[in-house]
Amino acid sequence: MAAAEGKLSPEDNVKEDMISSKGYLDPPPTPLFDAGELGKWSLYRAVIAEFTATLLFVYVAVATVIGHKRQTLTEACSGAGVLGIAWAFGGMIAVLVYCIAGISGGHINPAVTFGLLLSRKVSLPRAFLYMAAQCLGAICGAALVRAVHGSHHYALYGGGANELAPGFSKSAGLVAEALGTAVLVYTVFSATDPKRMARDSHIPVLAPLLIGFAVMMVHLATIPVTGTGINPARSLGAAVVYNGEKAWDDQWIFWVGPFLGAAVAMVYHQYVLRNCAAKSFRSKYDIEA
């Protein structure tokens, strides 16, 4: 009855006090634009961390792809294989998120940054600088792969560039990229949920592993379709250095799909699972009442 009348019982009050004491209250939304943030070294340190992490991620991931193709051509079944490539992408993300999460949040992906921007967890200037750093880092990472393997072999084996596989329509590629990115961004939101992190002390430790595992699983499902982008910076970096016509023709898929998937994951987690819209409505109703 108390709940039906909009009143809390003593037991409910105790529960609310426990929630507040455990730090379950959501942090306030980040201002869309904070001029003071631009004068802080912490912002630029985070941007440098995003650049370096994306460079290392693309270098290791794309080098694995090129190395697999070179080995397979020399001796059948001697390369890393699809499973090994998926492990390289997911494992590297897990390592790098662990390394820089405390500095920049460990985005390493414009789609992740976009999802966090929509949820007001990062400001617009920070998001822009992160995306620019990620794209530049990806280009540098792909260029390092080309330098190590040589221009001939890099071009011969496709430069690790994302392209729509034969037999698949552009709409199929778009859906695959959107769904794959939605899985990744949903995992990021869930693994970094402040309420869960306050309640379960092991969550912050597991977050990088869970995010990397999500990347691995998505690669296993999407490699046959698009080679798996789910990261616009990774797709752009390889396309710029490889400079293939088909890679550029399909490039829009690896931007529209991931950004769409990130937006869907944000809405699902924040407004369906976390019920942020209802909370905002109740707060407004209580103030007006």
Short mmCIF file of C-alpha atoms in Angstrom, two decimals, residues 28-129:
data_model
loop_
_atom_site.label_atom_id
_atom_site.label_comp_id
_atom_site.label_asym_id
_atom_site.label_seq_id
_atom_site.Cartn_x
_atom_site.Cartn_y
_atom_site.Cartn_z
CA PRO A 28 25.89 14.15 -12.54
CA PRO A 29 26.03 14.40 -16.34
CA THR A 30 29.17 15.94 -17.80
CA PRO A 31 28.66 19.46 -19.19
CA LEU A 32 28.47 19.40 -22.98
CA PHE A 33 31.10 22.11 -23.20
CA ASP A 34 33.48 23.07 -20.40
CA ALA A 35 35.94 25.79 -21.40
CA GLY A 36 37.98 25.21 -18.24
CA GLU A 37 38.70 21.64 -19.31
CA LEU A 38 40.70 22.87 -22.30
CA GLY A 39 43.28 24.42 -19.99
CA LYS A 40 43.95 21.24 -18.02
CA TRP A 41 46.97 19.03 -18.69
CA SER A 42 44.91 15.98 -17.71
CA LEU A 43 42.86 16.37 -20.91
CA TYR A 44 45.89 16.41 -23.18
CA ARG A 45 47.53 13.58 -21.27
CA ALA A 46 44.37 11.55 -21.90
CA VAL A 47 44.43 12.47 -25.60
CA ILE A 48 48.05 11.31 -25.85
CA ALA A 49 47.09 8.06 -24.13
CA GLU A 50 44.27 7.48 -26.63
CA PHE A 51 46.62 8.17 -29.55
CA THR A 52 49.30 5.80 -28.28
CA ALA A 53 46.85 3.03 -27.35
CA THR A 54 45.11 3.15 -30.73
CA LEU A 55 48.47 3.11 -32.52
CA LEU A 56 49.56 0.01 -30.59
CA PHE A 57 46.19 -1.67 -31.05
CA VAL A 58 46.12 -1.19 -34.81
CA TYR A 59 49.77 -2.18 -35.18
CA VAL A 60 49.40 -5.48 -33.32
CA ALA A 61 45.97 -6.31 -34.79
CA VAL A 62 46.74 -5.50 -38.43
CA ALA A 63 50.21 -7.07 -38.18
CA THR A 64 48.52 -10.28 -37.03
CA VAL A 65 46.25 -10.21 -40.09
CA ILE A 66 49.13 -9.58 -42.52
CA GLY A 67 51.36 -12.12 -40.78
CA HIS A 68 48.62 -14.75 -40.93
CA LYS A 69 48.19 -14.28 -44.68
CA ARG A 70 51.96 -14.40 -45.30
CA GLN A 71 52.37 -17.59 -43.30
CA THR A 72 49.35 -19.25 -44.88
CA LEU A 73 50.66 -18.56 -48.37
CA THR A 74 54.01 -20.15 -47.49
CA GLU A 75 52.58 -23.15 -45.65
CA ALA A 76 48.91 -24.04 -45.40
CA CYS A 77 47.33 -23.89 -41.93
CA SER A 78 50.45 -22.28 -40.44
CA GLY A 79 48.94 -18.85 -39.77
CA ALA A 80 47.10 -17.58 -36.74
CA GLY A 81 43.70 -18.34 -38.27
CA VAL A 82 40.43 -16.54 -37.65
CA LEU A 83 40.48 -17.53 -33.99
CA GLY A 84 44.02 -16.22 -33.56
CA ILE A 85 43.12 -12.94 -35.26
CA ALA A 86 40.08 -12.54 -33.01
CA TRP A 87 42.29 -13.20 -29.97
CA ALA A 88 44.80 -10.58 -31.17
CA PHE A 89 42.13 -7.90 -31.48
CA GLY A 90 40.31 -8.75 -28.24
CA GLY A 91 43.43 -9.44 -26.22
CA MET A 92 45.09 -6.20 -27.25
CA ILE A 93 41.98 -4.20 -26.35
CA ALA A 94 41.86 -5.86 -22.92
CA VAL A 95 45.53 -5.05 -22.28
CA LEU A 96 45.29 -1.44 -23.44
CA VAL A 97 42.02 -0.68 -21.62
CA TYR A 98 43.66 -1.96 -18.44
CA CYS A 99 46.70 0.26 -19.06
CA ILE A 100 44.97 3.57 -19.78
CA ALA A 101 41.52 3.30 -18.16
CA GLY A 102 42.67 5.46 -15.26
CA ILE A 103 44.04 8.12 -17.59
CA SER A 104 41.54 8.50 -20.43
CA GLY A 105 38.87 5.93 -19.73
CA GLY A 106 40.37 3.57 -22.31
CA HIS A 107 38.07 4.27 -25.25
CA ILE A 108 40.44 3.40 -28.16
CA ASN A 109 37.42 3.61 -30.48
CA PRO A 110 35.43 6.60 -31.80
CA ALA A 111 32.21 4.58 -31.54
CA VAL A 112 32.78 4.05 -27.81
CA THR A 113 33.56 7.74 -27.40
CA PHE A 114 30.40 8.62 -29.34
CA GLY A 115 28.25 6.42 -27.11
CA LEU A 116 29.72 7.99 -23.97
CA LEU A 117 29.19 11.46 -25.44
CA LEU A 118 25.51 10.70 -26.06
CA SER A 119 25.16 9.53 -22.46
CA ARG A 120 26.82 12.74 -21.21
CA LYS A 121 29.80 10.94 -19.71
CA VAL A 122 32.33 12.97 -21.70
CA SER A 123 32.24 16.55 -22.96
CA LEU A 124 32.06 17.50 -26.64
CA PRO A 125 35.63 18.94 -26.81
CA ARG A 126 37.05 15.84 -25.12
CA ALA A 127 35.12 13.56 -27.47
CA PHE A 128 36.36 15.47 -30.52
CA LEU A 129 39.99 15.37 -29.36
#
